[in-house]
Amino acid sequence: MVTIRDVAKHAGVSPATVSRVVNGLVGYSEETRRRVEEAVTSLNYETDFMARGLKTRQTSVIGLLAPMVSDALASEVMRGVEEAAREQGYAVMLGRTGLQSVFIDGYLRTLRTYRAAGVILISAVITQETRQILGPNIPIISVAISDRSGSPSVSIDDERAAYDATRYLLSLGHRRIGLLAGDPASVFVAHPRQRGYERAMAEAGHPPVVAHGTFFYDSGAPGLDELLRQDPDLTAIFAVSDEMAAAAVNELQERGRRVPDDVSVLGFDNTSTAQHVHPPLSTVAQPLEEMGRAAVRKLLRARNLGPRIMPHSIIARGSTGPPAHQHPAHQHQPSQEL
Amino acid sequence: MVTIRDVAKHAGVSPATVSRVVNGLVGYSEETRRRVEEAVTSLNYETDFMARGLKTRQTSVIGLLAPMVSDALASEVMRGVEEAAREQGYAVMLGRTGLQSVFIDGYLRTLRTYRAAGVILISAVITQETRQILGPNIPIISVAISDRSGSPSVSIDDERAAYDATRYLLSLGHRRIGLLAGDPASVFVAHPRQRGYERAMAEAGHPPVVAHGTFFYDSGAPGLDELLRQDPDLTAIFAVSDEMAAAAVNELQERGRRVPDDVSVLGFDNTSTAQHVHPPLSTVAQPLEEMGRAAVRKLLRARNLGPRIMPHSIIARGSTGPPAHQHPAHQHQPSQEL
DNA sequence: TTGTAAGCGTTATCAT
DNA sequence: ATGATAACGCTTACAA
């Protein structure tokens, strides 16, 4: 292995000077710089991160903790994180965490002993304990989750996004809109999304119709079933994840109902799943990749305080449209544009 | 920060002894062990990986390089890698690589200076250059790619799997089977999969019908179009990725053809995509997660030589069935079980 | 502008 | 069975 001393010898300077040049500090002549750089390339020298880390008490690694939940979502964020990290010269250390915080603690500890430059949490909330394990020197930030604690975070306004999405369905003329919600106990974003829906429905004077799923595909069909049991005349389904929405579309068609002619379906997150169903899913988009990039930048800046809210948007694809007509027994409602 | 000296002092022994106990080496009395362990827990001591890495020239880091291609596939493998690594006390350092090897070289260098314990390559092939950058001390292994070079790898037999898949379609009674192939130039598995299909078709005495896509969803519809142009009477489509197969299913239905009644569709990889289409995709399954786990184990064993072939299987779901009947102009072929 | 030297926290060698 | 001590390769005061 070629060390900094080898380079120093080759360039005829001291190790200290080599270190200065390599790290772009000040305090050497142009001529020296040239000679050192020549030596570096000709010897193919590379800084030993272990030695540097031991000395500086910092490494260029960013810890990235992602849950097993909604892989497609985490994948998008990860892409953004990885790209931004690479551009800034950081490596990404990956940990997959379940819903249990058992693993997350372990990872946090590992990250601390590796002297990580920072930690990014996808779809998980920063607790007191989290902060405590990490100690005061390692910053942490959460992504894609509406954090109410005021901790550093990058996310959309989930409540508002769900509200807007419901308004969108309302503006299409729908009145009987069912919510395929998530389990608030296990997934944090479930709660604000449900609140947004309920607020929009309340404002419009329509009763909410809610069933709970797990965010995963498998829970979509049973959830739809439950919704339809509560109100067989639903003309629109709003699912808080694309996977559940996709399952709803497929199950609806299985039952002989056309999408969107008979029932509209709206998803959430704009993951790749949304485009793989037929018709493709209208959905609420989060700028996932950009959120990942933003998280890295925010983490690495000194001022890493408070939440950062990113814009959401509603992408209308084929799975939503105006309602055909209400159930024969009910009054006919012409579709209305808002 | 609490160091090994603090523990030594607390336990009334030397740092060397603490090190021996912590690392489970020999050379200390039962009584000493007890005292040291008490000190470790009561001081909450944790080994500094940087210092250890500097000294031992090794860290418990496994580098994981995944392409942007077919995210769902990489995700599955990653899960297996991450789990196995954690169980063995290793951390995973993630790099996403494009199809270009530009990034991969950079990551390899980073991994080397971090003194990684080993490197896992998903869907990418180990080249001479790769090996050279890594040096002789860091083992590397590729996953989910049929490597012909004899380098360490974990994969299925892609040629054989495609052959078996085609035979499966043949056994259902299909004669006119189109292949939605991948681009052999950009994705390595494309080639053996195409060969397997061609071999099975040749043996059965049927002409191959081939169109090329990119493995991604978007290339599915155009690919199907091309296939149907070559032979409008195709009764089965075999796509070498689930994404292309999903696109084919959707496009087929868009054109008013029923799946599988009019046309059967078979996918490849058994990613989550396969279950999100309607009807759910029959597909060729690779034990992706298990392959990830196997890769970690193989990497960490001393004897890490040659390829390891994992079993593939064909999962019949709703998208395949016997052909209804041939084109009216042709002879009727009763469906036949093989 | 440049060099010397003292660690960073650990492990490994060599005594005892 | 245990302890001194010397590295590992780097950064950083402090000197010059």
XYZ file of C-alpha atoms (C1' of nucleotides) in Angstrom:
708
model
C 0.000 0.000 0.000
C 1.256 3.452 -0.895
C 1.128 5.860 2.014
C 1.430 9.560 2.425
C 5.092 9.120 3.355
C 5.815 7.467 0.035
C 4.296 10.395 -1.757
C 6.243 12.818 0.425
C 9.497 11.075 -0.333
C 8.761 10.927 -4.044
C 7.919 14.637 -4.140
C 10.746 15.615 -1.838
C 8.504 17.230 0.754
C 7.111 16.313 4.148
C 4.002 14.234 4.785
C 2.355 17.303 6.269
C 2.697 19.162 3.019
C 1.264 16.277 1.062
C -1.679 16.232 3.414
C -2.223 19.936 2.843
C -2.209 19.566 -0.909
C -4.398 16.506 -0.926
C -6.975 18.164 1.290
C -6.885 21.439 -0.579
C -5.724 23.469 2.390
C -3.509 26.512 2.141
C 0.168 26.895 2.767
C 2.284 25.682 -0.109
C 3.767 27.069 -3.267
C 2.473 26.424 -6.715
C 5.613 24.512 -7.507
C 5.131 22.249 -4.499
C 1.552 21.576 -5.399
C 2.597 20.512 -8.856
C 5.252 18.155 -7.593
C 2.960 16.609 -4.996
C 0.181 16.059 -7.457
C 2.577 14.481 -9.871
C 3.724 12.135 -7.156
C 0.145 11.315 -6.170
C -0.845 10.299 -9.659
C 2.340 8.525 -10.556
C 2.271 6.484 -7.359
C -1.504 6.101 -7.535
C -1.893 7.262 -3.984
C -5.259 7.157 -2.270
C -6.038 8.470 1.161
C -6.721 5.776 3.696
C -10.154 6.536 5.080
C -9.577 4.529 8.202
C -6.524 6.471 9.198
C -8.138 9.755 8.333
C -11.314 8.841 10.150
C -9.418 7.797 13.218
C -7.687 11.130 13.327
C -10.522 13.442 12.344
C -13.278 11.536 14.107
C -15.429 11.756 10.981
C -15.975 9.708 7.879
C -17.656 10.416 4.595
C -20.398 7.907 5.073
C -24.049 8.631 5.314
C -26.258 6.073 6.955
C -29.487 5.312 5.141
C -32.174 3.427 7.006
C -35.113 2.199 4.979
C -38.076 0.122 6.103
C -39.195 -2.975 4.278
C -42.513 -1.236 3.751
C -43.349 0.016 0.289
C -40.130 -0.897 -1.405
C -40.889 1.068 -4.515
C -41.108 4.268 -2.521
C -37.909 3.652 -0.615
C -36.169 2.749 -3.851
C -36.944 6.125 -5.353
C -35.728 8.005 -2.326
C -32.624 5.849 -2.174
C -31.767 6.693 -5.723
C -31.839 10.388 -4.887
C -29.818 9.904 -1.729
C -27.224 7.800 -3.443
C -26.753 10.243 -6.307
C -26.465 13.310 -4.133
C -24.137 11.519 -1.748
C -21.845 10.400 -4.518
C -21.696 13.879 -5.979
C -20.613 15.232 -2.639
C -18.055 12.513 -2.128
C -19.971 10.505 0.428
C -20.605 6.810 0.619
C -23.967 5.401 1.653
C -24.271 2.732 4.274
C -27.543 0.895 3.975
C -29.715 -0.599 6.633
C -33.111 -2.121 6.126
C -35.313 -1.836 9.107
C -38.539 -3.556 9.821
C -41.385 -1.872 11.532
C -39.819 -2.823 14.815
C -37.179 -0.476 16.020
C -35.022 -3.388 17.108
C -32.820 -3.278 14.091
C -32.809 0.449 13.826
C -31.090 0.757 17.188
C -28.432 -1.662 16.140
C -27.774 0.217 12.952
C -27.629 3.511 14.730
C -24.963 2.135 17.010
C -22.984 0.795 14.085
C -23.276 4.103 12.334
C -21.996 5.850 15.401
C -18.941 3.680 15.754
C -18.284 4.194 12.067
C -18.448 7.880 12.815
C -20.982 8.504 10.085
C -21.356 12.054 8.853
C -25.116 11.804 9.193
C -28.124 9.540 9.088
C -31.178 9.551 6.843
C -34.337 7.781 7.918
C -36.877 6.832 5.273
C -40.497 6.635 6.402
C -39.565 6.454 10.043
C -39.817 8.988 12.757
C -37.000 10.397 14.842
C -37.523 9.529 18.466
C -35.810 10.725 21.606
C -34.091 7.383 21.830
C -32.855 7.628 18.271
C -31.215 10.944 19.003
C -29.760 9.625 22.202
C -28.104 6.611 20.635
C -26.572 8.731 17.931
C -25.119 11.281 20.300
C -24.819 14.998 19.718
C -22.354 14.948 16.852
C -24.199 12.986 14.211
C -27.060 14.794 12.524
C -30.147 12.900 11.473
C -33.034 13.664 9.173
C -36.218 11.872 8.214
C -37.644 11.652 4.715
C -41.089 11.008 3.304
C -42.899 11.234 6.576
C -44.839 14.094 8.069
C -42.937 14.701 11.241
C -44.726 16.792 13.805
C -41.896 16.905 16.299
C -40.023 19.657 14.540
C -37.043 17.405 13.885
C -35.196 17.892 10.620
C -37.185 16.308 7.838
C -38.033 16.445 4.166
C -41.547 15.534 3.210
C -44.715 16.678 1.581
C -47.634 17.920 3.599
C -49.499 14.640 3.735
C -52.631 16.057 5.247
C -52.859 18.757 2.643
C -52.040 16.382 -0.187
C -54.822 14.015 0.842
C -57.143 16.969 1.200
C -56.288 18.194 -2.293
C -56.649 14.727 -3.711
C -60.106 14.350 -2.228
C -61.046 17.773 -3.552
C -59.898 16.642 -6.958
C -62.251 13.678 -6.826
C -65.000 15.960 -5.584
C -64.353 18.376 -8.448
C -64.832 15.526 -10.883
C -68.343 15.215 -9.524
C -67.884 12.353 -7.114
C -69.863 12.401 -3.902
C -69.536 8.900 -2.611
C -65.835 8.545 -2.119
C -64.342 5.733 -0.100
C -60.947 5.910 1.571
C -58.674 2.917 1.556
C -56.644 4.067 4.549
C -53.519 2.687 6.153
C -52.975 1.425 9.618
C -51.993 4.480 11.664
C -50.391 2.270 14.274
C -47.785 0.831 11.940
C -47.259 3.467 9.299
C -47.004 7.024 10.343
C -48.230 8.782 7.212
C -51.520 6.918 7.447
C -52.885 9.348 9.967
C -52.459 12.725 8.237
C -53.653 11.275 4.973
C -56.843 10.081 6.564
C -57.345 13.440 8.262
C -56.972 15.275 4.952
C -59.611 13.089 3.355
C -61.990 13.505 6.246
C -61.588 17.253 6.273
C -62.363 17.566 2.571
C -65.383 15.297 2.881
C -66.662 17.164 5.905
C -66.314 20.497 4.150
C -68.230 19.147 1.178
C -70.886 17.751 3.462
C -70.441 14.116 2.519
C -70.044 11.302 5.006
C -66.654 9.601 5.093
C -66.424 5.934 4.204
C -63.235 4.361 5.484
C -61.584 0.945 5.495
C -58.099 0.131 6.673
C -55.362 -1.730 4.858
C -51.640 -2.260 5.315
C -50.313 -0.165 2.402
C -49.434 -3.423 0.651
C -51.056 -4.875 -2.432
C -52.583 -7.809 -0.626
C -54.669 -5.608 1.600
C -56.248 -3.805 -1.345
C -58.879 -6.358 -2.296
C -60.187 -6.988 1.228
C -60.177 -3.263 1.866
C -62.208 -2.633 -1.250
C -64.590 -5.338 -0.205
C -65.073 -3.686 3.145
C -65.619 -0.310 1.508
C -68.218 -1.660 -0.873
C -69.974 -3.374 1.965
C -70.292 -0.035 3.706
C -71.526 1.665 0.560
C -72.117 -0.361 -2.607
C -72.688 2.815 -4.600
C -69.236 4.313 -4.195
C -68.146 6.007 -7.406
C -64.583 6.673 -6.333
C -61.915 5.008 -4.229
C -59.012 6.939 -2.825
C -56.239 4.632 -1.656
C -53.367 6.004 0.389
C -50.843 3.854 -1.455
C -50.417 2.929 -5.097
C -50.196 -0.723 -4.233
C -53.594 -0.745 -2.594
C -54.974 1.331 -5.450
C -53.610 -1.129 -7.982
C -55.201 -3.993 -6.117
C -58.482 -2.088 -6.026
C -58.392 -1.542 -9.781
C -57.751 -5.197 -10.430
C -60.391 -6.379 -7.978
C -62.948 -3.938 -9.366
C -62.399 -5.271 -12.866
C -62.589 -8.779 -11.527
C -66.056 -7.916 -10.264
C -67.070 -6.583 -13.630
C -66.876 -2.914 -12.780
C -65.095 -0.721 -15.251
C -62.386 1.733 -14.183
C -62.884 4.635 -14.396
C -66.320 4.427 -16.050
C -68.054 2.813 -13.096
C -65.588 3.572 -10.349
C -62.628 5.924 -10.262
C -59.501 4.972 -8.352
C -56.867 7.343 -7.067
C -53.531 6.213 -5.647
C -50.797 7.798 -3.587
C -47.015 8.167 -3.978
C -46.609 7.817 -7.731
C -44.366 4.808 -7.510
C -43.674 2.656 -10.544
C -46.610 0.473 -9.556
C -48.931 3.247 -10.651
C -47.884 2.874 -14.258
C -47.987 -0.888 -14.345
C -51.713 -1.271 -13.915
C -54.304 -0.914 -16.585
C -55.623 1.720 -16.762
C -52.594 3.511 -15.313
C -53.232 5.009 -11.930
C -54.036 8.617 -11.276
C -52.122 9.354 -8.139
C -50.757 11.881 -5.682
C -47.116 12.440 -6.504
C -44.312 13.099 -4.079
C -41.000 14.197 -5.616
C -39.351 11.161 -4.059
C -35.989 11.260 -5.733
C -35.669 14.990 -5.230
C -36.595 14.509 -1.591
C -33.724 12.096 -1.226
C -31.345 14.605 -2.750
C -32.682 17.377 -0.578
C -32.211 15.260 2.511
C -28.537 14.783 1.764
C -27.980 18.474 1.171
C -29.855 19.447 4.295
C -28.005 16.889 6.360
C -24.635 18.138 5.225
C -25.380 21.818 5.714
C -24.657 23.149 9.142
C -28.139 24.539 9.537
C -30.233 21.438 9.465
C -33.197 22.562 11.443
C -36.867 21.861 11.230
C -39.011 20.322 8.548
C -38.779 21.088 4.876
C -42.033 20.728 2.990
C -41.826 19.721 -0.642
C -44.602 20.302 -3.150
C -47.005 17.505 -3.967
C -49.028 17.228 -7.138
C -51.894 15.245 -8.504
C -51.197 13.285 -11.625
C -54.307 12.410 -13.586
C -53.876 9.258 -15.621
C -56.468 6.791 -16.764
C -57.987 5.537 -13.542
C -60.062 8.584 -12.685
C -62.873 10.368 -14.436
C -66.283 11.820 -13.772
C -68.881 9.467 -12.308
C -71.261 7.962 -14.870
C -74.393 8.388 -12.827
C -75.620 7.616 -9.377
C -77.401 4.444 -8.454
C -80.831 4.396 -10.200
C -82.615 4.771 -6.892
C -80.806 8.003 -6.231
C -81.039 11.417 -7.742
C -79.017 11.874 -10.891
C -76.008 14.091 -10.380
C -74.546 15.613 -13.512
C -70.777 15.524 -13.468
C -69.401 18.851 -12.620
C -66.072 20.545 -13.286
C -64.597 22.586 -10.519
C -15.757 8.722 24.059
C -14.954 5.701 26.142
C -11.858 3.902 24.930
C -10.270 0.586 25.593
C -7.964 2.249 28.129
C -10.918 3.412 30.183
C -12.239 -0.103 30.300
C -8.814 -1.429 31.213
C -8.510 1.014 34.048
C -11.993 0.265 35.311
C -11.338 -3.471 35.260
C -7.852 -3.144 36.631
C -6.201 -4.829 33.665
C -4.235 -3.753 30.623
C -5.735 -2.613 27.300
C -4.302 -5.702 25.675
C -6.323 -7.939 27.919
C -9.480 -6.025 27.259
C -8.855 -6.425 23.558
C -8.445 -10.150 24.004
C -11.694 -10.480 25.883
C -13.641 -8.249 23.531
C -12.436 -10.171 20.509
C -12.974 -13.557 22.088
C -9.349 -14.582 21.875
C -7.629 -16.835 24.353
C -5.314 -15.956 27.206
C -7.158 -14.747 30.261
C -8.730 -16.223 33.337
C -12.403 -16.622 33.909
C -12.218 -14.048 36.662
C -10.599 -11.512 34.334
C -13.192 -12.082 31.666
C -15.922 -11.395 34.140
C -14.366 -8.180 35.366
C -13.701 -6.909 31.841
C -17.201 -7.653 30.669
C -18.604 -5.902 33.665
C -16.512 -2.854 32.850
C -17.545 -2.961 29.195
C -21.234 -2.921 29.981
C -21.069 -0.484 32.839
C -19.033 2.008 30.800
C -20.991 1.222 27.653
C -17.838 0.666 25.695
C -17.949 0.103 21.956
C -15.019 -0.765 19.763
C -13.980 2.008 17.441
C -14.148 0.561 13.966
C -11.828 3.154 12.532
C -9.034 2.325 14.915
C -9.563 -1.361 14.521
C -9.742 -1.050 10.749
C -6.558 0.958 10.643
C -4.751 -1.675 12.623
C -6.202 -4.830 11.127
C -6.498 -3.532 7.570
C -10.018 -4.903 7.384
C -13.487 -3.653 8.162
C -16.812 -5.369 8.499
C -18.192 -3.639 5.466
C -19.579 -5.347 2.431
C -19.911 -3.291 -0.706
C -23.102 -3.802 -2.661
C -23.253 -2.473 -6.189
C -26.625 -2.493 -7.885
C -27.600 -1.192 -11.300
C -30.517 1.120 -11.852
C -31.955 -1.557 -14.100
C -34.897 -3.550 -12.860
C -35.162 -2.038 -9.442
C -37.589 -4.605 -8.162
C -35.107 -7.358 -8.831
C -32.221 -5.569 -7.180
C -34.444 -4.768 -4.219
C -35.120 -8.422 -3.569
C -31.474 -9.350 -3.751
C -30.558 -6.413 -1.562
C -32.939 -7.551 1.101
C -31.226 -10.921 1.237
C -27.777 -9.377 1.273
C -28.669 -6.940 3.996
C -30.178 -9.585 6.231
C -27.345 -12.034 5.896
C -24.778 -9.292 6.370
C -26.424 -8.043 9.525
C -26.612 -11.523 10.954
C -22.902 -11.938 10.419
C -22.121 -8.561 11.895
C -21.368 -6.793 8.649
C -22.542 -3.433 7.402
C -23.565 -2.896 3.796
C -22.262 -0.020 1.773
C -24.483 0.724 -1.169
C -23.617 1.963 -4.593
C -25.986 2.336 -7.474
C -24.354 1.934 -10.795
C -25.689 2.769 -14.160
C -25.048 0.612 -17.154
C -21.823 2.499 -17.660
C -18.938 1.258 -15.605
C -17.885 4.813 -14.829
C -19.448 4.842 -11.429
C -18.613 1.292 -10.657
C -14.899 2.035 -10.854
C -15.279 4.904 -8.452
C -17.170 2.777 -5.987
C -14.663 0.001 -6.211
C -11.920 2.446 -5.315
C -13.910 3.802 -2.401
C -14.576 0.300 -1.207
C -10.912 -0.474 -1.388
C -9.873 2.517 0.667
C -12.559 1.594 3.175
C -10.934 -1.809 3.287
C -14.197 -3.575 2.608
C -14.400 -7.239 3.504
C -15.860 -8.005 0.114
C -17.940 -6.750 -2.777
C -21.203 -7.990 -4.239
C -22.205 -7.050 -7.751
C -25.859 -7.317 -8.739
C -26.572 -7.972 -12.400
C -23.123 -6.929 -13.474
C -20.205 -8.947 -14.631
C -16.761 -9.130 -13.045
C -14.171 -7.881 -15.468
C -10.399 -7.991 -15.401
C -10.394 -4.316 -14.605
C -12.776 -4.780 -11.711
C -10.486 -7.324 -10.153
C -7.508 -5.137 -10.747
C -8.967 -2.076 -9.041
C -9.977 -4.093 -6.031
C -6.584 -5.692 -5.572
C -5.899 -9.222 -4.410
C -7.248 -8.934 -0.878
C -10.857 -8.036 -1.448
C -13.058 -10.852 -2.713
C -15.878 -10.103 -5.128
C -18.883 -12.024 -6.293
C -21.636 -11.391 -8.805
C -25.314 -12.171 -8.293
C -28.228 -12.767 -10.622
C -26.199 -12.950 -13.774
C -24.985 -15.951 -15.678
C -21.265 -15.468 -15.563
C -19.316 -17.544 -18.021
C -15.894 -16.428 -16.867
C -15.796 -18.787 -13.918
C -15.630 -15.920 -11.442
C -17.437 -16.386 -8.146
C -21.146 -15.913 -8.696
C -24.594 -16.882 -7.556
C -27.246 -17.168 -10.207
C -29.719 -19.428 -11.884
C -28.977 -21.093 -15.192
C -30.632 -18.482 -17.364
C -30.334 -20.460 -20.547
C -31.884 -23.501 -18.990
C -34.592 -21.484 -17.266
C -35.634 -19.874 -20.532
C -35.513 -23.251 -22.196
C -37.749 -24.755 -19.524
C -40.106 -21.804 -19.692
C -40.484 -22.189 -23.428
C -41.058 -25.913 -22.999
C -43.764 -25.087 -20.491
C -45.540 -22.928 -23.047
C -45.057 -25.664 -25.648
C -46.522 -28.234 -23.268
C -49.613 -26.096 -22.919
C -50.131 -26.553 -26.634
C -48.670 -23.311 -27.933
C -46.805 -23.401 -31.203
C -46.571 -19.771 -32.153
C -44.606 -18.313 -29.304
C -43.021 -14.884 -29.507
C -40.033 -13.820 -27.426
C -39.866 -10.351 -25.991
C -36.102 -10.367 -25.576
C -33.737 -7.910 -23.954
C -30.904 -6.009 -25.476
C -27.866 -8.289 -25.150
C -25.553 -5.318 -25.462
C -26.772 -3.608 -22.332
C -28.046 -6.381 -20.127
C -26.030 -9.508 -19.832
C -28.749 -12.020 -19.007
C -30.543 -11.158 -22.223
C -28.327 -13.414 -24.256
C -28.659 -16.760 -22.457
C -32.382 -16.271 -22.063
C -32.777 -15.779 -25.772
C -30.617 -18.821 -26.493
C -32.746 -20.976 -24.206
C -35.894 -19.930 -26.005
C -34.375 -20.525 -29.404
C -33.111 -23.939 -28.457
C -36.524 -25.061 -27.216
C -38.253 -23.724 -30.305
C -35.727 -25.348 -32.608
C -36.122 -28.689 -30.882
C -39.883 -28.429 -31.257
C -39.520 -27.510 -34.886
C -41.128 -24.094 -34.632
C -39.637 -20.900 -36.015
C -38.541 -18.337 -33.428
C -40.229 -14.952 -33.408
C -38.157 -12.348 -31.595
C -38.391 -8.654 -30.770
C -36.043 -6.715 -28.527
C -36.898 -4.472 -25.598
C -34.998 -2.870 -22.765
C -36.292 -4.946 -19.838
C -38.316 -1.911 -18.741
C -42.073 -1.504 -18.811
C -42.042 1.128 -21.515
C -40.458 -1.152 -24.045
C -43.150 -3.785 -23.604
C -45.857 -2.280 -25.787
C -43.622 -1.464 -28.758
C -42.027 -4.877 -28.446
C -45.401 -6.569 -28.493
C -46.330 -4.520 -31.512
C -43.230 -5.663 -33.329
C -43.914 -9.272 -32.394
C -47.478 -9.125 -33.650
C -46.329 -7.543 -36.851
C -44.050 -10.504 -37.439
C -46.789 -12.977 -36.617
C -50.314 -11.762 -35.878
C -51.359 -15.249 -34.830
C -49.063 -15.613 -31.859
C -50.827 -17.445 -29.043
C -48.147 -16.877 -26.437
C -45.643 -14.216 -25.506
C -42.599 -14.984 -23.413
C -41.037 -11.817 -22.031
C -37.630 -11.972 -20.394
C -38.673 -9.526 -17.681
C -41.841 -9.141 -15.648
C -42.053 -5.474 -16.510
C -42.177 -6.145 -20.220
C -44.621 -8.975 -19.617
C -46.866 -6.676 -17.591
C -46.806 -4.122 -20.369
C -47.642 -6.835 -22.873
C -50.641 -7.951 -20.818
C -51.948 -4.415 -20.577
C -51.364 -3.654 -24.225
C -52.986 -6.922 -25.285
C -56.101 -6.069 -23.295
C -56.036 -2.586 -24.723
C -56.256 -4.182 -28.150
C -59.185 -6.295 -27.097
C -57.337 -9.566 -26.748
C -58.023 -11.535 -23.633
C -55.232 -12.897 -21.474
C -54.813 -15.833 -21.311
C -57.811 -16.877 -23.432
C -56.513 -15.355 -26.647
C -52.878 -14.899 -25.804
C -50.819 -16.272 -22.924
C -48.071 -14.171 -21.384
C -45.130 -15.458 -19.395
C -42.773 -13.208 -17.468
C -39.359 -13.595 -15.926
C -37.888 -12.942 -12.463
C -40.993 -13.136 -10.282
C -40.657 -9.596 -8.988
C -43.542 -7.899 -7.233
C -44.637 -6.486 -10.589
C -45.803 -9.945 -11.547
C -48.515 -9.911 -8.912
C -49.694 -6.396 -9.574
C -51.094 -7.020 -13.029
C -54.406 -8.534 -13.821
C -54.411 -11.413 -14.432
C -51.330 -12.009 -12.288
C -48.329 -13.053 -14.280
C -47.089 -16.576 -14.680
C -43.361 -16.196 -14.514
C -39.959 -17.779 -14.163
C -38.864 -17.418 -10.569
C -35.373 -16.857 -9.300
C -34.868 -17.225 -5.547
C -33.663 -13.638 -5.426
C -33.542 -13.071 -1.714
C -31.917 -16.417 -1.073
C -29.390 -15.617 -3.781
C -28.467 -12.464 -1.908
C -27.990 -14.407 1.286
C -25.955 -17.055 -0.492
C -23.728 -14.401 -1.987
C -22.846 -13.030 1.429
C -22.071 -16.449 2.793
C -19.974 -17.396 -0.193
C -18.119 -14.104 -0.082
C -17.218 -14.519 3.559
C -16.102 -18.121 3.276
C -12.497 -18.629 2.393
C -13.339 -20.852 -0.547
C -15.171 -18.501 -2.810
C -14.520 -20.105 -6.118
C -16.564 -20.502 -9.238
C -20.238 -20.095 -9.954
C -23.023 -21.368 -7.788
C -26.187 -22.262 -9.661
C -29.459 -21.852 -7.819
C -32.670 -23.604 -8.824
C -35.244 -21.785 -10.910
C -38.911 -22.602 -11.081
C -41.906 -21.766 -13.155
C -44.801 -20.220 -11.336
C -48.098 -20.619 -13.113
C -50.523 -17.851 -12.252
C -53.342 -16.467 -14.307
C -51.646 -15.147 -17.404
C -50.969 -18.462 -19.103
C -53.227 -21.231 -20.325
C -53.762 -23.477 -23.327
C -54.327 -21.750 -26.650
C -57.974 -21.407 -27.630
C -57.454 -22.435 -31.225
C -55.207 -21.606 -34.106
C -56.033 -19.026 -36.707
C -59.026 -20.293 -38.738
C -56.853 -20.770 -41.810
C -54.636 -23.165 -39.955
C -55.105 -26.666 -38.750
C -56.709 -26.958 -35.350
C -54.274 -28.107 -32.676
C -55.840 -29.610 -29.595
C -54.129 -28.442 -26.449
C -51.793 -31.039 -25.169
C -50.329 -31.732 -21.771
C -46.692 -32.665 -21.660
C 5.850 28.108 2.975
C 7.364 24.016 5.066
C 8.826 20.349 8.529
C 8.671 17.864 13.104
C 6.280 15.346 16.154
C 2.487 13.977 18.827
C -1.271 11.493 18.928
C -6.263 9.205 17.245
C -7.846 3.895 19.522
C -6.810 -0.345 18.391
C -4.178 -4.821 17.837
C -0.019 -7.663 17.787
C 4.575 -8.832 19.260
C 7.338 -9.902 22.701
C 8.394 -10.156 27.269
C 7.465 -11.717 31.868
C -2.280 -15.383 31.927
C -1.020 -10.695 31.510
C 1.404 -6.212 30.441
C 4.505 -2.854 27.840
C 5.220 -1.158 23.654
C 5.335 -0.431 18.933
C 3.012 0.299 14.989
C -1.331 1.193 11.488
C -1.623 6.031 8.129
C -3.225 10.146 8.801
C -3.885 15.241 10.528
C -2.531 19.204 13.072
C -0.372 22.175 16.346
C 3.698 24.180 16.850
C 8.250 25.421 15.190
C 11.232 27.088 12.002
